[in-house]
Coordinates of C-alpha atoms in Angstrom, one line a residue:
M1 CA -7.9 -26.7 -8.7
S2 CA -4.5 -28.0 -7.6
E3 CA -3.6 -31.6 -7.7
S4 CA -4.3 -33.7 -4.6
S5 CA -2.6 -36.8 -3.2
R6 CA -5.2 -38.8 -5.0
D7 CA -4.0 -37.4 -8.3
T8 CA -0.2 -37.5 -8.2
A9 CA 2.7 -38.1 -5.8
A10 CA 3.6 -34.4 -6.3
G11 CA 0.2 -33.4 -5.1
A12 CA 0.9 -35.4 -1.9
G13 CA 4.1 -33.3 -1.4
W14 CA 6.6 -35.8 -2.5
G15 CA 9.6 -35.0 -4.7
E16 CA 11.8 -31.9 -5.0
A17 CA 9.2 -29.6 -3.6
A18 CA 9.9 -25.9 -2.8
P19 CA 9.6 -25.3 1.0
G20 CA 6.7 -23.3 2.2
A21 CA 6.8 -19.8 3.8
Y22 CA 5.3 -20.9 7.1
R23 CA 8.5 -20.6 9.0
Q24 CA 8.2 -16.8 8.7
L25 CA 5.3 -17.1 11.1
M26 CA 7.1 -19.0 13.7
P27 CA 9.0 -17.6 16.7
E28 CA 12.8 -17.7 16.5
R29 CA 12.9 -20.6 19.0
T30 CA 10.3 -23.3 19.4
G31 CA 10.2 -26.0 22.0
K32 CA 9.5 -29.2 20.2
V33 CA 7.2 -31.7 21.9
S34 CA 8.9 -35.1 22.0
W35 CA 6.6 -38.0 22.8
L36 CA 9.7 -40.2 23.2
D37 CA 10.9 -38.1 26.1
P38 CA 10.2 -39.7 29.5
R39 CA 9.7 -36.2 31.0
T40 CA 6.8 -35.5 28.6
L41 CA 5.2 -38.9 29.2
W42 CA 5.4 -38.3 33.0
A43 CA 3.9 -34.9 32.8
A44 CA 1.0 -36.3 30.7
R45 CA 0.3 -39.2 33.1
N46 CA -3.1 -38.1 34.3
G47 CA -5.0 -40.2 31.7
V48 CA -3.3 -43.4 32.9
V49 CA -3.8 -42.5 36.5
A50 CA -7.5 -41.8 35.9
S51 CA -7.9 -45.2 34.2
W52 CA -6.3 -46.9 37.2
L53 CA -7.7 -44.9 40.1
G54 CA -10.9 -43.3 38.9
D55 CA -11.6 -40.4 36.5
P56 CA -12.4 -37.1 38.3
T57 CA -13.1 -35.3 35.1
G58 CA -16.9 -35.3 35.4
H59 CA -16.8 -33.9 38.9
T60 CA -14.3 -31.2 37.9
R61 CA -16.3 -30.3 34.8
S62 CA -19.5 -29.9 36.8
R63 CA -17.7 -27.5 39.1
W64 CA -16.4 -25.5 36.2
V65 CA -19.9 -25.3 34.6
A66 CA -21.5 -24.3 37.9
Q67 CA -19.1 -21.5 38.3
Q68 CA -19.9 -20.0 34.9
K69 CA -22.4 -17.2 34.5
A70 CA -23.9 -18.5 31.3
P71 CA -27.3 -19.4 29.9
E72 CA -28.6 -22.7 31.4
D73 CA -29.0 -24.2 27.9
K74 CA -25.4 -23.2 27.0
V75 CA -26.4 -22.1 23.6
I76 CA -24.5 -19.4 21.7
R77 CA -27.0 -17.6 19.5
R78 CA -25.2 -15.9 16.6
D79 CA -26.6 -13.7 13.9
D80 CA -25.1 -15.6 10.9
P81 CA -27.1 -15.5 7.7
D82 CA -28.7 -18.6 6.2
R83 CA -25.7 -19.0 3.9
F84 CA -22.4 -18.9 5.8
S85 CA -19.1 -20.9 6.2
F86 CA -17.0 -21.9 9.2
M87 CA -13.8 -23.8 9.8
V88 CA -13.0 -26.9 11.8
I89 CA -9.4 -27.8 12.8
G90 CA -8.4 -30.4 15.3
D91 CA -5.4 -31.3 17.5
T92 CA -3.5 -28.2 16.8
G93 CA -1.2 -27.1 19.5
E94 CA 2.3 -28.6 19.3
G95 CA 3.8 -25.2 18.5
D96 CA 6.4 -26.4 16.0
D97 CA 6.7 -26.9 12.2
P98 CA 3.6 -29.3 11.7
Q99 CA 1.3 -26.7 13.4
Y100 CA 2.6 -23.6 11.6
A101 CA 2.7 -25.4 8.3
V102 CA -1.1 -25.5 8.4
V103 CA -1.5 -21.8 8.9
P104 CA -1.0 -20.3 5.4
G105 CA -3.4 -22.6 3.8
F106 CA -5.9 -22.3 6.7
L107 CA -5.8 -18.5 6.4
K108 CA -6.3 -18.6 2.6
I109 CA -9.2 -21.1 2.6
S110 CA -10.9 -19.5 5.7
E111 CA -11.4 -16.2 3.9
G112 CA -15.0 -15.1 4.4
T113 CA -15.8 -17.6 7.1
R114 CA -17.7 -16.5 10.2
F115 CA -15.9 -18.5 12.9
A116 CA -13.7 -21.5 13.5
V117 CA -13.9 -24.5 15.9
V118 CA -10.9 -26.3 17.4
A119 CA -11.9 -29.9 17.8
S120 CA -9.8 -31.4 20.6
D121 CA -6.3 -30.8 22.1
V122 CA -5.8 -27.1 21.7
I123 CA -2.5 -27.3 23.6
Y124 CA 0.2 -30.0 23.9
P125 CA 1.5 -31.7 26.0
V126 CA -0.5 -30.8 29.1
G127 CA -2.6 -27.7 28.3
S128 CA -0.5 -25.2 30.2
A129 CA -1.5 -21.6 30.1
D130 CA 2.0 -20.4 29.3
D131 CA 1.9 -22.4 26.1
Y132 CA -1.1 -20.6 24.6
G133 CA 1.1 -17.7 23.2
T134 CA 3.1 -19.8 20.7
K135 CA 0.5 -22.6 20.2
F136 CA -2.7 -20.7 19.9
F137 CA -2.6 -16.9 19.8
R138 CA 0.4 -16.5 17.6
P139 CA -0.4 -19.0 14.8
Y140 CA -4.0 -17.8 14.5
A141 CA -3.3 -14.1 15.1
S142 CA -4.4 -13.2 11.5
Y143 CA -7.6 -15.2 11.5
P144 CA -10.1 -12.3 11.8
A145 CA -13.1 -14.2 13.2
P146 CA -13.9 -15.8 16.6
I147 CA -12.5 -19.3 17.5
Y148 CA -14.5 -21.7 19.7
A149 CA -13.1 -25.0 21.0
V150 CA -13.9 -28.3 22.7
P151 CA -11.1 -29.6 24.9
G152 CA -9.2 -32.8 24.3
N153 CA -7.6 -35.1 26.8
H154 CA -4.4 -33.1 26.8
D155 CA -6.2 -29.9 27.7
W156 CA -7.4 -31.8 30.8
Y157 CA -4.0 -32.8 32.0
E158 CA -3.8 -29.6 34.2
G159 CA -7.4 -29.7 35.2
L160 CA -8.7 -27.6 32.2
G161 CA -7.8 -24.3 34.0
A162 CA -5.9 -22.7 31.1
F163 CA -8.7 -23.7 28.6
M164 CA -11.3 -22.1 30.8
R165 CA -9.3 -18.9 31.1
V166 CA -8.8 -18.6 27.4
F167 CA -12.2 -19.7 26.0
C168 CA -14.7 -19.1 28.8
G169 CA -14.4 -15.4 29.8
D170 CA -11.2 -15.7 31.9
A171 CA -12.8 -18.1 34.3
P172 CA -11.3 -17.8 37.9
P173 CA -9.6 -20.9 39.4
L174 CA -11.7 -23.4 41.2
P175 CA -11.8 -23.2 45.0
A176 CA -9.8 -25.8 46.8
E177 CA -11.6 -29.0 47.9
P178 CA -11.2 -31.0 51.1
K179 CA -8.4 -33.5 51.0
P180 CA -9.5 -37.1 50.3
R181 CA -9.6 -39.7 53.0
A182 CA -6.2 -41.2 53.6
L183 CA -5.5 -44.5 51.8
S184 CA -8.5 -44.2 49.5
K185 CA -8.3 -44.3 45.7
A186 CA -8.8 -40.6 45.6
W187 CA -6.0 -40.0 48.0
L188 CA -3.6 -42.2 46.1
R189 CA -4.7 -40.5 42.8
S190 CA -4.0 -37.1 44.4
L191 CA -0.4 -38.2 45.2
L192 CA 0.2 -39.1 41.5
W193 CA -1.8 -36.4 39.9
H194 CA -0.1 -33.8 37.7
E195 CA -1.0 -30.2 38.5
A196 CA -0.3 -26.9 36.9
R197 CA 2.9 -25.1 38.0
P198 CA 2.4 -22.3 40.5
G199 CA 2.2 -19.0 38.6
D200 CA 1.4 -20.7 35.3
G201 CA -0.1 -18.2 32.8
Q202 CA 1.8 -15.1 33.8
R203 CA 2.4 -14.4 30.1
L204 CA -1.2 -15.0 29.1
D205 CA -2.3 -11.4 29.0
E206 CA 0.6 -10.5 26.7
A207 CA -0.3 -13.4 24.4
R208 CA -4.0 -12.3 24.2
A209 CA -2.9 -9.1 22.6
L210 CA -2.1 -11.2 19.4
R211 CA -5.9 -11.7 19.0
A212 CA -7.3 -8.6 20.5
A213 CA -9.5 -7.2 17.7
P214 CA -13.2 -7.0 18.5
G215 CA -14.2 -9.3 15.7
Q216 CA -11.9 -12.1 17.0
Q217 CA -13.5 -12.2 20.4
A218 CA -15.6 -15.2 21.5
V219 CA -16.8 -16.3 24.9
Q220 CA -18.3 -19.8 25.2
P221 CA -20.4 -20.9 28.2
G222 CA -18.1 -23.8 29.2
P223 CA -16.2 -26.8 27.9
Y224 CA -19.4 -28.0 26.1
W225 CA -21.8 -25.7 24.2
A226 CA -24.1 -25.3 21.3
I227 CA -24.0 -22.7 18.5
D228 CA -27.1 -21.7 16.6
A229 CA -25.8 -20.4 13.3
G230 CA -27.9 -19.8 10.3
P231 CA -30.1 -22.9 9.6
V232 CA -27.9 -25.3 11.7
R233 CA -27.1 -26.0 15.3
I234 CA -23.5 -27.0 16.0
I235 CA -23.0 -28.9 19.3
G236 CA -19.6 -29.3 20.9
I237 CA -19.1 -31.9 23.7
D238 CA -16.2 -32.4 26.1
T239 CA -15.1 -36.1 26.3
G240 CA -12.5 -35.4 29.0
L241 CA -9.6 -37.6 29.8
L242 CA -11.0 -41.0 28.9
G243 CA -13.4 -40.3 26.0
T244 CA -16.7 -40.4 27.9
L245 CA -19.5 -38.1 29.1
D246 CA -20.6 -37.5 32.6
A247 CA -24.3 -37.8 33.4
E248 CA -24.9 -34.1 33.7
Q249 CA -23.4 -33.4 30.2
G250 CA -25.3 -36.3 28.8
A251 CA -28.6 -34.9 30.0
W252 CA -27.7 -31.6 28.5
L253 CA -26.8 -33.2 25.2
R254 CA -30.2 -35.0 25.0
E255 CA -32.0 -31.7 25.7
V256 CA -30.1 -29.6 23.1
S257 CA -30.4 -32.3 20.5
R258 CA -34.2 -32.2 20.6
G259 CA -36.0 -31.0 17.5
P260 CA -35.5 -31.4 13.7
R261 CA -33.2 -28.5 13.2
P262 CA -30.1 -29.9 11.3
K263 CA -27.3 -30.5 13.7
I264 CA -23.5 -31.1 13.5
L265 CA -21.7 -32.7 16.4
V266 CA -18.1 -31.6 17.3
T267 CA -16.4 -34.0 19.8
G268 CA -13.0 -34.6 21.3
S269 CA -13.3 -38.3 20.5
P270 CA -14.5 -39.5 17.1
L271 CA -17.4 -42.0 17.0
Y272 CA -16.0 -43.9 14.0
V273 CA -12.2 -44.2 13.7
D274 CA -9.6 -46.6 12.4
G275 CA -12.2 -48.9 11.0
R276 CA -14.1 -49.3 14.3
H277 CA -17.1 -47.9 16.1
D278 CA -16.5 -46.0 19.4
P279 CA -20.1 -44.8 20.4
C280 CA -18.9 -42.8 23.4
A281 CA -20.5 -44.0 26.7
I282 CA -22.5 -41.7 28.9
E283 CA -22.4 -42.1 32.6
G284 CA -25.6 -43.7 33.8
G285 CA -26.4 -45.4 30.5
G286 CA -26.7 -44.7 26.8
T287 CA -24.1 -43.4 24.3
V288 CA -23.5 -40.3 22.3
D289 CA -24.0 -42.1 19.0
E290 CA -27.5 -43.2 20.1
I291 CA -28.4 -39.6 20.4
V292 CA -26.7 -38.7 17.1
R293 CA -28.4 -41.6 15.2
A294 CA -32.0 -40.8 16.5
P295 CA -33.8 -39.5 13.4
E296 CA -35.9 -37.0 15.4
H297 CA -32.7 -35.2 16.4
G298 CA -31.7 -34.2 12.9
Y299 CA -28.0 -34.8 13.0
V300 CA -26.2 -34.8 9.6
A301 CA -22.6 -35.1 10.7
A302 CA -20.3 -35.9 13.7
I303 CA -16.8 -34.5 13.6
G304 CA -14.2 -35.6 16.1
G305 CA -10.5 -34.9 16.8
D306 CA -8.0 -36.8 18.9
I307 CA -6.7 -39.0 16.1
H308 CA -4.2 -36.9 14.0
N309 CA -5.3 -37.5 10.5
Y310 CA -8.5 -37.3 8.4
Q311 CA -11.1 -40.1 8.0
R312 CA -14.7 -40.1 6.8
Y313 CA -17.3 -42.9 7.2
P314 CA -20.7 -42.3 5.4
V315 CA -22.9 -44.5 7.6
R316 CA -26.4 -45.3 6.3
C317 CA -29.0 -45.4 9.1
E318 CA -32.0 -47.7 9.4
D319 CA -34.4 -44.9 8.3
G320 CA -32.4 -44.3 5.1
R321 CA -30.5 -41.2 6.2
T322 CA -26.7 -41.1 5.7
L323 CA -24.7 -39.7 8.6
Q324 CA -21.2 -38.4 7.8
Y325 CA -18.8 -39.5 10.6
V326 CA -15.5 -37.5 10.2
V327 CA -12.2 -37.6 12.0
S328 CA -10.4 -34.2 11.7
G329 CA -7.4 -34.2 13.9
G330 CA -4.7 -33.2 11.4
G331 CA -4.4 -29.6 12.5
G332 CA -0.9 -29.5 13.9
A333 CA 0.3 -32.4 16.0
F334 CA 2.3 -35.3 14.6
T335 CA 0.4 -37.4 12.1
H336 CA -1.1 -40.7 13.2
A337 CA -0.5 -43.3 10.6
T338 CA -3.3 -44.4 8.3
H339 CA -1.5 -47.4 6.9
T340 CA -2.2 -49.2 10.2
I341 CA -6.0 -49.0 9.5
P342 CA -7.2 -52.4 8.4
R343 CA -9.5 -53.0 5.5
V344 CA -12.6 -51.0 6.4
D345 CA -15.8 -52.9 6.9
V346 CA -17.9 -51.2 9.6
A347 CA -21.6 -50.3 9.8
G348 CA -22.0 -51.0 6.1
V349 CA -19.1 -48.8 5.1
G350 CA -16.5 -50.5 3.0
E351 CA -13.3 -49.4 1.3
D352 CA -15.1 -47.9 -1.7
E353 CA -16.9 -45.4 0.6
F354 CA -14.1 -44.8 3.2
R355 CA -11.8 -41.8 2.8
A356 CA -8.6 -41.0 4.6
Y357 CA -5.7 -38.5 4.4
P358 CA -2.9 -39.2 4.2
L359 CA -3.4 -42.1 1.8
R360 CA -2.3 -45.4 3.3
G361 CA 0.6 -45.7 0.8
D362 CA 1.9 -42.2 1.6
S363 CA 1.7 -42.9 5.3
L364 CA 3.6 -46.1 4.9
A365 CA 6.3 -44.5 2.7
F366 CA 6.8 -41.7 5.1
Y367 CA 7.1 -43.8 8.2
A368 CA 9.4 -46.3 6.5
G369 CA 11.8 -43.4 5.8
L370 CA 11.3 -42.2 9.4
Y371 CA 12.1 -45.5 11.0
G372 CA 15.0 -46.1 8.6
R373 CA 16.6 -42.9 9.9
R374 CA 15.7 -43.6 13.5
L375 CA 17.1 -47.1 13.4
R376 CA 19.9 -46.4 11.0
L377 CA 18.6 -49.0 8.6
R378 CA 17.7 -46.7 5.7
R379 CA 18.4 -49.2 2.9
F380 CA 16.3 -51.9 4.5
F381 CA 13.3 -49.7 5.4
R382 CA 13.2 -47.4 2.4
L383 CA 10.1 -47.7 0.3
T384 CA 9.2 -45.5 -2.7
E385 CA 5.7 -44.1 -2.7
D386 CA 4.8 -46.6 -5.5
E387 CA 6.2 -49.6 -3.6
A388 CA 4.3 -48.5 -0.5
T389 CA 1.0 -48.1 -2.4
A390 CA 1.4 -51.4 -4.1
V391 CA 2.1 -53.4 -1.0
I392 CA -0.8 -51.8 0.8
A393 CA -3.1 -52.9 -2.0
E394 CA -1.7 -56.4 -1.9
R395 CA -2.0 -56.9 1.8
L396 CA -5.4 -55.3 2.2
G397 CA -6.8 -56.6 -1.1
I398 CA -7.9 -53.1 -2.1
T399 CA -7.7 -50.9 -5.2
P400 CA -5.1 -48.2 -4.6
A401 CA -6.5 -44.7 -4.1
R402 CA -3.7 -43.4 -6.3
A403 CA -2.4 -45.7 -9.0
P404 CA 1.3 -46.5 -8.8
G405 CA 3.3 -44.5 -11.3
A406 CA 5.1 -47.6 -12.7
E407 CA 4.9 -51.3 -12.5
V408 CA 6.2 -52.4 -9.1
R409 CA 7.7 -55.8 -8.1
I410 CA 6.8 -56.4 -4.4
T411 CA 9.7 -58.2 -2.8
R412 CA 10.0 -60.1 0.4
R413 CA 11.8 -57.1 2.0
I414 CA 8.9 -54.8 1.0
R415 CA 6.4 -57.1 2.6
L416 CA 8.4 -57.5 5.7
V417 CA 8.8 -53.7 6.1
A418 CA 5.0 -53.3 5.7
A419 CA 4.4 -56.0 8.3
L420 CA 6.9 -54.4 10.8
L421 CA 5.2 -51.0 10.4
G422 CA 1.8 -52.4 11.2
V423 CA 0.1 -52.9 7.9
A424 CA -2.7 -55.4 8.3
G425 CA -2.5 -58.6 6.3
K426 CA -3.5 -62.2 6.4
P427 CA -2.5 -63.8 9.7
R428 CA -0.7 -66.7 8.0
R429 CA 1.8 -64.4 6.4
I430 CA 3.4 -63.8 9.8
R431 CA 2.2 -65.6 12.9
L432 CA -0.2 -63.4 14.8
P433 CA 1.8 -63.2 18.1
V434 CA 4.9 -62.3 16.2
R435 CA 3.2 -59.6 14.2
K436 CA 1.7 -58.1 17.4
I437 CA 5.2 -57.8 18.8
Y438 CA 6.5 -56.2 15.6
T439 CA 3.6 -53.8 15.6
Q440 CA 4.0 -52.7 19.2
L441 CA 7.8 -52.3 18.8
F442 CA 7.8 -50.4 15.5
S443 CA 4.3 -49.0 15.2
P444 CA 4.6 -45.3 14.3
S445 CA 2.8 -43.8 17.3
S446 CA 4.5 -40.4 17.3
A447 CA 7.2 -38.3 15.6
T448 CA 8.1 -34.8 14.7
Y449 CA 9.4 -34.6 11.2
S450 CA 9.9 -32.5 8.1
P451 CA 7.6 -32.1 5.0
P452 CA 5.5 -33.5 3.7
F453 CA 3.5 -33.2 7.0
F454 CA 0.2 -34.5 5.7
K455 CA -1.8 -32.1 7.8
S456 CA -5.4 -31.1 7.1
F457 CA -8.4 -28.9 8.1
L458 CA -12.0 -28.5 7.2
R459 CA -14.2 -25.8 5.7
L460 CA -18.0 -26.2 6.0
D461 CA -20.2 -24.2 3.7
V462 CA -23.8 -24.0 5.0
T463 CA -27.0 -23.1 3.1
P464 CA -30.6 -23.9 3.8
E465 CA -30.4 -26.8 1.4
S466 CA -27.1 -28.4 2.2
V467 CA -23.8 -28.5 4.1
R468 CA -20.6 -29.0 2.0
I469 CA -17.6 -30.4 3.9
R470 CA -14.2 -30.1 2.3
C471 CA -10.9 -31.5 3.7
F472 CA -7.9 -29.4 2.6
A473 CA -4.3 -30.6 2.8
A474 CA -1.2 -28.8 4.2
T475 CA 2.1 -30.5 3.5
G476 CA 4.6 -27.7 4.4
N477 CA 5.5 -27.3 0.8
L478 CA 4.9 -24.1 -1.1
A479 CA 2.6 -25.5 -3.8
Q480 CA 0.1 -26.7 -1.2
E481 CA 0.4 -23.3 0.6
V482 CA -0.4 -21.3 -2.5
E483 CA -3.3 -23.5 -3.5
P484 CA -4.3 -26.0 -0.8
P485 CA -5.6 -29.2 -2.5
V486 CA -9.0 -30.6 -1.7
E487 CA -8.5 -34.2 -0.4
D488 CA -12.1 -35.0 0.1
E489 CA -15.5 -33.4 -0.4
V490 CA -19.1 -34.3 0.5
I491 CA -22.3 -32.4 0.2
I492 CA -25.0 -33.3 2.7
P493 CA -28.6 -32.4 1.8
L494 CA -30.6 -30.6 4.6
R495 CA -34.1 -30.3 3.2
R496 CA -35.5 -33.4 4.7
N497 CA -34.2 -32.3 8.1
A498 CA -35.6 -28.7 8.0

């Protein structure tokens, strides 16, 4: 087994590493998504508009579902054996180096799997149909099995039309609706709303040819669905623009969750993330997590995308079960920092049980270099991996996940850089209002960069007795392409849920 980031700095992709071969898979020209570009932010405005003027996602979703010719229960019944494997990869579609760097390792580890699931944000920045060629069909052209998906907020920025065409049997466009009453919130929202360009998707048929083999085909009944595969039921939910469920989908989720058959939830919005609990509200009352935690429903794990890294929270329920709450959004978009996650203490999960990739120290070292280049203050911001690991341990009061390679003296500059880049610490070190300003100004919210990329994906191996979840790393370096390291592994027993 290859070294992981928990073993050595080289296992994390640091040092004089040989570049991977992933660029051979990429088109000659790629359009990079810049989240610092005002044009990108303006195109992706619908989430903000929905939060101000009302979210139309539930109504639109209901119209899409009503139009589908699919079983009422929306269950895909497969013929997988009792022992099988599948892949989960989240937040994939930026179409540049970070996405393609994942592909060689993904193809290697996915050998023998029966299908894959994309958990959130198939296409950035706004889910356009013409982006599917380079951001979905091309990178996964050599994956021989079907791919299912749950949409993320970015897939909704053009009304989910492209997602429905690709994953739901080439669904036709929705009929036009009457114009809203003048001066109403809906009317104002319609003036600000981003829509798909006329003629978008003219290259979609050409792109489909990249995944045209019979064994690659999959048609799902809508943006939310369930898959009966071997001994488990996998349930995918659509959390729309704002990370919630409409009442219709909530009623369906309660129905397909009935019974003791072991279940795994896949969601566009994780239920535990960044050290906090986000239970996911359902319109009309209740939450998704209440359904997941109910012992009679048999859930063993909940996997969510949206946040671009890997996290795992083993939450022990009142009845003694342990539910594995996983964030798996490291499949291709820029990496969200993990060093900004405060010391974990949520639902009985502490630092000893919590897992994350990239490690906080690697995250801090990477972003210190990034902002040093961006602000032309390289000498001030530069942190070695050992310095970053040590200052994280000091400020959070935790044991490093990877021991520093040499004794490190933590200077005032190192502490200041850590504070500027959002590492939690005792409020008296920097007055709280000042630290908030620093965090908002310098916090690493987005970037496109060079290796190590700190990407990740999951392989789940299912038997009648257990589900094994493994998180594999993709750095963009050759060593991790040839033998992707396992960054985390957990085995979940199923017998008591059978």
